[in-house]
mmCIF file of C-alpha atoms in Angstrom:
data_model
loop_
_atom_site.group_PDB
_atom_site.id
_atom_site.type_symbol
_atom_site.label_atom_id
_atom_site.label_comp_id
_atom_site.label_asym_id
_atom_site.label_seq_id
_atom_site.Cartn_x
_atom_site.Cartn_y
_atom_site.Cartn_z
ATOM 1 C CA MET A 117 -58.053 -43.619 48.139
ATOM 2 C CA THR A 118 -54.718 -44.482 49.797
ATOM 3 C CA SER A 119 -51.507 -43.606 49.358
ATOM 4 C CA ASN A 120 -50.221 -46.248 47.442
ATOM 5 C CA ASP A 121 -53.061 -45.942 45.143
ATOM 6 C CA MET A 122 -52.104 -42.612 43.465
ATOM 7 C CA PRO A 123 -48.558 -43.512 42.217
ATOM 8 C CA GLN A 124 -50.259 -46.791 40.223
ATOM 9 C CA ASP A 125 -53.067 -44.074 38.655
ATOM 10 C CA ASP A 126 -50.526 -41.643 37.849
ATOM 11 C CA GLN A 127 -48.008 -44.014 35.837
ATOM 12 C CA ARG A 128 -51.502 -45.660 33.679
ATOM 13 C CA GLN A 129 -52.247 -41.726 32.971
ATOM 14 C CA THR A 130 -49.034 -41.499 31.831
ATOM 15 C CA THR A 131 -48.959 -44.235 29.482
ATOM 16 C CA VAL A 132 -52.080 -43.465 27.949
ATOM 17 C CA GLU A 133 -50.669 -40.087 27.515
ATOM 18 C CA ALA A 134 -47.202 -41.742 25.738
ATOM 19 C CA GLY A 135 -49.600 -43.621 23.268
ATOM 20 C CA ALA A 136 -51.464 -40.984 21.720
ATOM 21 C CA GLY A 137 -48.994 -38.773 21.827
ATOM 22 C CA ALA A 138 -47.160 -41.622 19.591
ATOM 23 C CA ALA A 139 -50.194 -41.981 17.748
ATOM 24 C CA GLN A 140 -50.063 -38.202 16.423
ATOM 25 C CA ASP A 141 -46.583 -38.581 15.622
ATOM 26 C CA PRO A 142 -45.861 -38.203 11.881
ATOM 27 C CA ALA A 143 -45.134 -41.545 9.456
ATOM 28 C CA PRO A 144 -41.502 -42.240 9.721
ATOM 29 C CA ALA A 145 -38.892 -40.984 7.091
ATOM 30 C CA GLY A 146 -38.667 -44.003 5.665
ATOM 31 C CA GLN A 147 -41.966 -43.729 3.910
ATOM 32 C CA GLY A 148 -41.876 -40.661 2.638
ATOM 33 C CA GLY A 149 -38.703 -41.166 0.978
ATOM 34 C CA GLU A 150 -40.132 -44.069 -1.009
ATOM 35 C CA SER A 151 -42.691 -41.855 -2.843
ATOM 36 C CA ALA A 152 -39.590 -39.410 -4.102
ATOM 37 C CA SER A 153 -37.404 -41.610 -4.863
ATOM 38 C CA VAL A 154 -36.850 -42.094 -8.737
ATOM 39 C CA ASP A 155 -36.768 -46.038 -10.332
ATOM 40 C CA PRO A 156 -33.622 -46.943 -11.441
ATOM 41 C CA VAL A 157 -34.859 -48.733 -14.636
ATOM 42 C CA ALA A 158 -36.645 -45.371 -16.024
ATOM 43 C CA GLU A 159 -33.652 -43.699 -15.175
ATOM 44 C CA ALA A 160 -31.315 -46.013 -16.926
ATOM 45 C CA LEU A 161 -33.788 -45.960 -20.238
ATOM 46 C CA ALA A 162 -33.955 -42.318 -20.156
ATOM 47 C CA LEU A 163 -30.214 -42.458 -20.869
ATOM 48 C CA LEU A 164 -29.730 -44.814 -22.980
ATOM 49 C CA THR A 165 -32.707 -43.067 -25.115
ATOM 50 C CA ALA A 166 -31.030 -39.707 -25.179
ATOM 51 C CA GLU A 167 -27.401 -41.287 -26.252
ATOM 52 C CA ARG A 168 -29.058 -43.736 -29.100
ATOM 53 C CA ASP A 169 -30.470 -40.063 -30.218
ATOM 54 C CA GLU A 170 -27.137 -38.584 -30.382
ATOM 55 C CA LEU A 171 -25.475 -41.338 -32.288
ATOM 56 C CA LYS A 172 -28.175 -41.116 -34.436
ATOM 57 C CA ASP A 173 -27.881 -37.158 -34.987
ATOM 58 C CA ARG A 174 -24.096 -37.981 -35.475
ATOM 59 C CA THR A 175 -24.723 -40.936 -38.062
ATOM 60 C CA LEU A 176 -26.614 -38.938 -40.380
ATOM 61 C CA ARG A 177 -24.658 -35.902 -40.130
ATOM 62 C CA THR A 178 -21.672 -37.996 -41.125
ATOM 63 C CA LEU A 179 -23.781 -39.359 -44.043
ATOM 64 C CA ALA A 180 -24.859 -35.966 -45.151
ATOM 65 C CA GLU A 181 -21.251 -34.949 -45.172
ATOM 66 C CA MET A 182 -20.222 -38.219 -46.739
ATOM 67 C CA GLU A 183 -22.681 -37.072 -49.911
ATOM 68 C CA ASN A 184 -21.719 -33.572 -50.144
ATOM 69 C CA LEU A 185 -17.944 -34.758 -50.499
ATOM 70 C CA ARG A 186 -18.923 -37.250 -52.748
ATOM 71 C CA ARG A 187 -20.868 -34.473 -54.923
ATOM 72 C CA ARG A 188 -18.114 -32.260 -54.528
ATOM 73 C CA THR A 189 -15.720 -34.693 -55.911
ATOM 74 C CA GLU A 190 -18.034 -35.899 -58.874
ATOM 75 C CA ARG A 191 -17.942 -32.006 -59.933
ATOM 76 C CA GLU A 192 -14.290 -31.843 -59.743
ATOM 77 C CA VAL A 193 -13.477 -34.871 -61.355
ATOM 78 C CA ALA A 194 -16.003 -33.773 -63.848
ATOM 79 C CA ASP A 195 -14.246 -30.315 -64.304
ATOM 80 C CA ALA A 196 -10.771 -31.716 -64.719
ATOM 81 C CA ARG A 197 -11.865 -33.799 -67.266
ATOM 82 C CA ALA A 198 -13.570 -31.112 -69.493
ATOM 83 C CA TYR A 199 -10.588 -28.243 -68.702
ATOM 84 C CA ALA A 200 -7.737 -30.448 -68.244
ATOM 85 C CA VAL A 201 -6.970 -29.585 -72.139
ATOM 86 C CA THR A 202 -7.248 -25.754 -71.713
ATOM 87 C CA ASN A 203 -3.884 -24.834 -72.075
ATOM 88 C CA PHE A 204 -3.170 -27.223 -74.935
ATOM 89 C CA ALA A 205 -6.471 -26.055 -76.236
ATOM 90 C CA ARG A 206 -5.281 -22.449 -76.074
ATOM 91 C CA ASP A 207 -1.910 -22.912 -77.936
ATOM 92 C CA VAL A 208 -3.832 -25.023 -81.117
ATOM 93 C CA LEU A 209 -5.775 -21.927 -81.234
ATOM 94 C CA ASN A 210 -2.883 -20.024 -82.568
ATOM 95 C CA VAL A 211 -2.605 -23.149 -85.404
ATOM 96 C CA ALA A 212 -6.605 -22.622 -85.912
ATOM 97 C CA ASP A 213 -5.792 -18.464 -86.872
ATOM 98 C CA ASN A 214 -2.933 -19.469 -89.162
ATOM 99 C CA ILE A 215 -5.024 -21.777 -90.842
ATOM 100 C CA ARG A 216 -7.811 -19.171 -91.366
ATOM 101 C CA ARG A 217 -5.670 -16.556 -92.706
ATOM 102 C CA ALA A 218 -3.616 -18.661 -95.292
ATOM 103 C CA LEU A 219 -7.449 -19.236 -97.034
ATOM 104 C CA ASP A 220 -8.371 -15.501 -96.647
ATOM 105 C CA SER A 221 -4.948 -14.620 -98.223
ATOM 106 C CA VAL A 222 -6.137 -16.252 -101.381
ATOM 107 C CA PRO A 223 -8.778 -13.997 -103.366
ATOM 108 C CA ALA A 224 -11.993 -15.703 -103.913
ATOM 109 C CA ASP A 225 -11.641 -15.553 -107.664
ATOM 110 C CA ALA A 226 -8.486 -17.388 -107.673
ATOM 111 C CA LYS A 227 -10.159 -19.901 -105.233
ATOM 112 C CA ALA A 228 -13.186 -20.432 -107.784
ATOM 113 C CA THR A 229 -10.480 -20.483 -110.976
ATOM 114 C CA ALA A 230 -8.296 -22.586 -109.042
ATOM 115 C CA ASP A 231 -6.905 -26.016 -110.596
ATOM 116 C CA GLY A 232 -4.333 -28.543 -110.732
ATOM 117 C CA ALA A 233 -1.833 -28.415 -107.794
ATOM 118 C CA LEU A 234 -3.091 -24.840 -106.534
ATOM 119 C CA LYS A 235 -6.871 -26.506 -106.416
ATOM 120 C CA GLY A 236 -5.534 -29.236 -104.271
ATOM 121 C CA LEU A 237 -3.403 -27.177 -101.827
ATOM 122 C CA ILE A 238 -6.509 -25.336 -101.015
ATOM 123 C CA ASP A 239 -8.686 -27.960 -100.821
ATOM 124 C CA GLY A 240 -6.123 -29.489 -98.277
ATOM 125 C CA ILE A 241 -5.935 -26.702 -96.242
ATOM 126 C CA GLU A 242 -9.497 -26.636 -95.966
ATOM 127 C CA LEU A 243 -9.693 -30.317 -94.997
ATOM 128 C CA THR A 244 -6.871 -29.392 -92.333
ATOM 129 C CA GLU A 245 -8.891 -26.658 -90.786
ATOM 130 C CA ARG A 246 -12.321 -28.665 -90.869
ATOM 131 C CA ASP A 247 -10.439 -31.628 -89.133
ATOM 132 C CA LEU A 248 -8.977 -29.499 -86.786
ATOM 133 C CA GLY A 249 -12.262 -27.991 -85.877
ATOM 134 C CA LYS A 250 -13.713 -31.576 -85.514
ATOM 135 C CA THR A 251 -10.927 -32.623 -83.082
ATOM 136 C CA LEU A 252 -11.037 -29.432 -80.889
ATOM 137 C CA GLU A 253 -15.074 -30.198 -80.721
ATOM 138 C CA ARG A 254 -14.249 -33.621 -79.001
ATOM 139 C CA HIS A 255 -12.429 -31.909 -76.512
ATOM 140 C CA GLY A 256 -15.276 -29.509 -75.907
ATOM 141 C CA VAL A 257 -13.826 -26.773 -77.651
ATOM 142 C CA LYS A 258 -16.413 -24.737 -79.849
ATOM 143 C CA ILE A 259 -15.990 -21.961 -81.712
ATOM 144 C CA VAL A 260 -17.976 -18.599 -81.189
ATOM 145 C CA GLU A 261 -19.787 -17.470 -83.834
ATOM 146 C CA PRO A 262 -21.280 -13.628 -83.111
ATOM 147 C CA GLN A 263 -21.677 -11.921 -86.691
ATOM 148 C CA GLY A 264 -24.914 -10.409 -85.981
ATOM 149 C CA GLN A 265 -25.628 -11.162 -82.538
ATOM 150 C CA LYS A 266 -25.668 -8.925 -79.846
ATOM 151 C CA PHE A 267 -22.775 -7.632 -78.112
ATOM 152 C CA ASP A 268 -21.796 -9.997 -75.164
ATOM 153 C CA PRO A 269 -19.012 -8.371 -72.948
ATOM 154 C CA ASN A 270 -18.583 -12.089 -71.476
ATOM 155 C CA ARG A 271 -17.906 -13.186 -74.685
ATOM 156 C CA HIS A 272 -16.654 -11.071 -77.096
ATOM 157 C CA GLN A 273 -13.906 -7.769 -77.039
ATOM 158 C CA ALA A 274 -14.530 -4.803 -78.540
ATOM 159 C CA MET A 275 -11.961 -3.619 -80.833
ATOM 160 C CA PHE A 276 -14.465 -0.790 -82.214
ATOM 161 C CA GLU A 277 -17.367 0.506 -83.382
ATOM 162 C CA VAL A 278 -19.021 0.477 -87.018
ATOM 163 C CA PRO A 279 -21.464 3.609 -87.431
ATOM 164 C CA ASN A 280 -24.753 1.364 -88.770
ATOM 165 C CA ALA A 281 -28.142 3.039 -88.284
ATOM 166 C CA GLU A 282 -29.525 -0.398 -90.111
ATOM 167 C CA VAL A 283 -29.051 -2.568 -87.072
ATOM 168 C CA PRO A 284 -29.598 -2.043 -83.598
ATOM 169 C CA ALA A 285 -26.969 -0.631 -81.656
ATOM 170 C CA GLY A 286 -24.106 -2.924 -79.846
ATOM 171 C CA THR A 287 -24.839 -5.694 -82.508
ATOM 172 C CA VAL A 288 -21.498 -7.620 -83.733
ATOM 173 C CA VAL A 289 -21.142 -6.065 -87.318
ATOM 174 C CA GLN A 290 -17.582 -7.570 -87.613
ATOM 175 C CA VAL A 291 -15.447 -10.519 -86.529
ATOM 176 C CA VAL A 292 -11.673 -9.722 -86.339
ATOM 177 C CA GLN A 293 -10.905 -12.828 -84.631
ATOM 178 C CA ALA A 294 -12.861 -16.226 -83.828
ATOM 179 C CA GLY A 295 -13.676 -16.760 -80.191
ATOM 180 C CA TYR A 296 -13.543 -19.995 -78.384
ATOM 181 C CA VAL A 297 -15.376 -21.449 -75.385
ATOM 182 C CA ILE A 298 -14.692 -24.507 -73.634
ATOM 183 C CA GLY A 299 -17.313 -26.233 -71.909
ATOM 184 C CA GLU A 300 -18.894 -23.027 -70.270
ATOM 185 C CA ARG A 301 -16.285 -21.595 -69.880
ATOM 186 C CA VAL A 302 -14.506 -18.735 -72.366
ATOM 187 C CA LEU A 303 -10.970 -19.835 -73.826
ATOM 188 C CA ARG A 304 -10.485 -16.962 -75.781
ATOM 189 C CA PRO A 305 -12.951 -13.940 -76.728
ATOM 190 C CA ALA A 306 -14.323 -13.234 -80.326
ATOM 191 C CA LEU A 307 -12.463 -9.420 -81.390
ATOM 192 C CA VAL A 308 -15.427 -7.904 -83.093
ATOM 193 C CA GLY A 309 -16.677 -4.377 -83.666
ATOM 194 C CA VAL A 310 -19.874 -3.427 -83.053
ATOM 195 C CA ALA A 311 -22.639 -1.067 -84.609
ATOM 196 C CA LYS A 312 -23.094 2.242 -83.353
ATOM 197 C CA GLY A 313 -25.824 4.720 -84.239
ATOM 198 C CA GLY A 314 -28.862 2.453 -85.181
ATOM 199 C CA PRO A 315 -31.969 1.940 -82.810
ATOM 200 C CA LYS A 316 -31.692 0.393 -79.275
ATOM 201 C CA ALA A 317 -31.754 -3.056 -79.209
ATOM 202 C CA ALA A 318 -34.396 -4.497 -77.618
ATOM 203 C CA ALA A 319 -33.748 -5.984 -74.216
ATOM 204 C CA ASN A 320 -33.813 -9.573 -73.634
ATOM 205 C CA PRO A 321 -36.514 -11.133 -71.736
ATOM 206 C CA ALA A 322 -33.996 -13.736 -69.622
ATOM 207 C CA ASP A 323 -31.970 -10.111 -68.826
ATOM 208 C CA ALA A 324 -35.087 -8.670 -67.679
ATOM 209 C CA ALA A 325 -36.128 -11.927 -65.694
#
């Protein structure tokens, strides 16, 4: 082998080694980046879906708030209509009381034997009382009839106690002044006398519940 052949062999060996090394090198960075990249269409779709869900939630909340506002407004309007005459009705009760006092001032035997002008006067006062009661009822004002009922502190005001062993304790046995309610509210509690000394009143099942 001559000295001129040696450099050519070394050159061929170097070329083979270089090719082998290139074959062992990892794939270009571009190939791995493509597999890790996010699909822009899918990303945009996800953002639109999230925005849609948020808008839907806001819409449902707004509708619920509007429905609650509508119901609350209806209740307030109904209460305003039902209780708008409260102060006026409370003043009119004084008139009803005076009419009742006028009738009670006439003895029962005098009413039974009354004739002529006196009978006409008594009948007129009674008619006025009935008309006044009907007028109050048309505006939601009703009289409370507590006679013989169990004392209710929400509707009655006890003025005195009456010893009475024949009725359960706490029973209303005398009405000093009639009470009135307007709608479901007490316009004026009834002034009553309550029995004491009798058997204990039976418990109300509704109260026990």
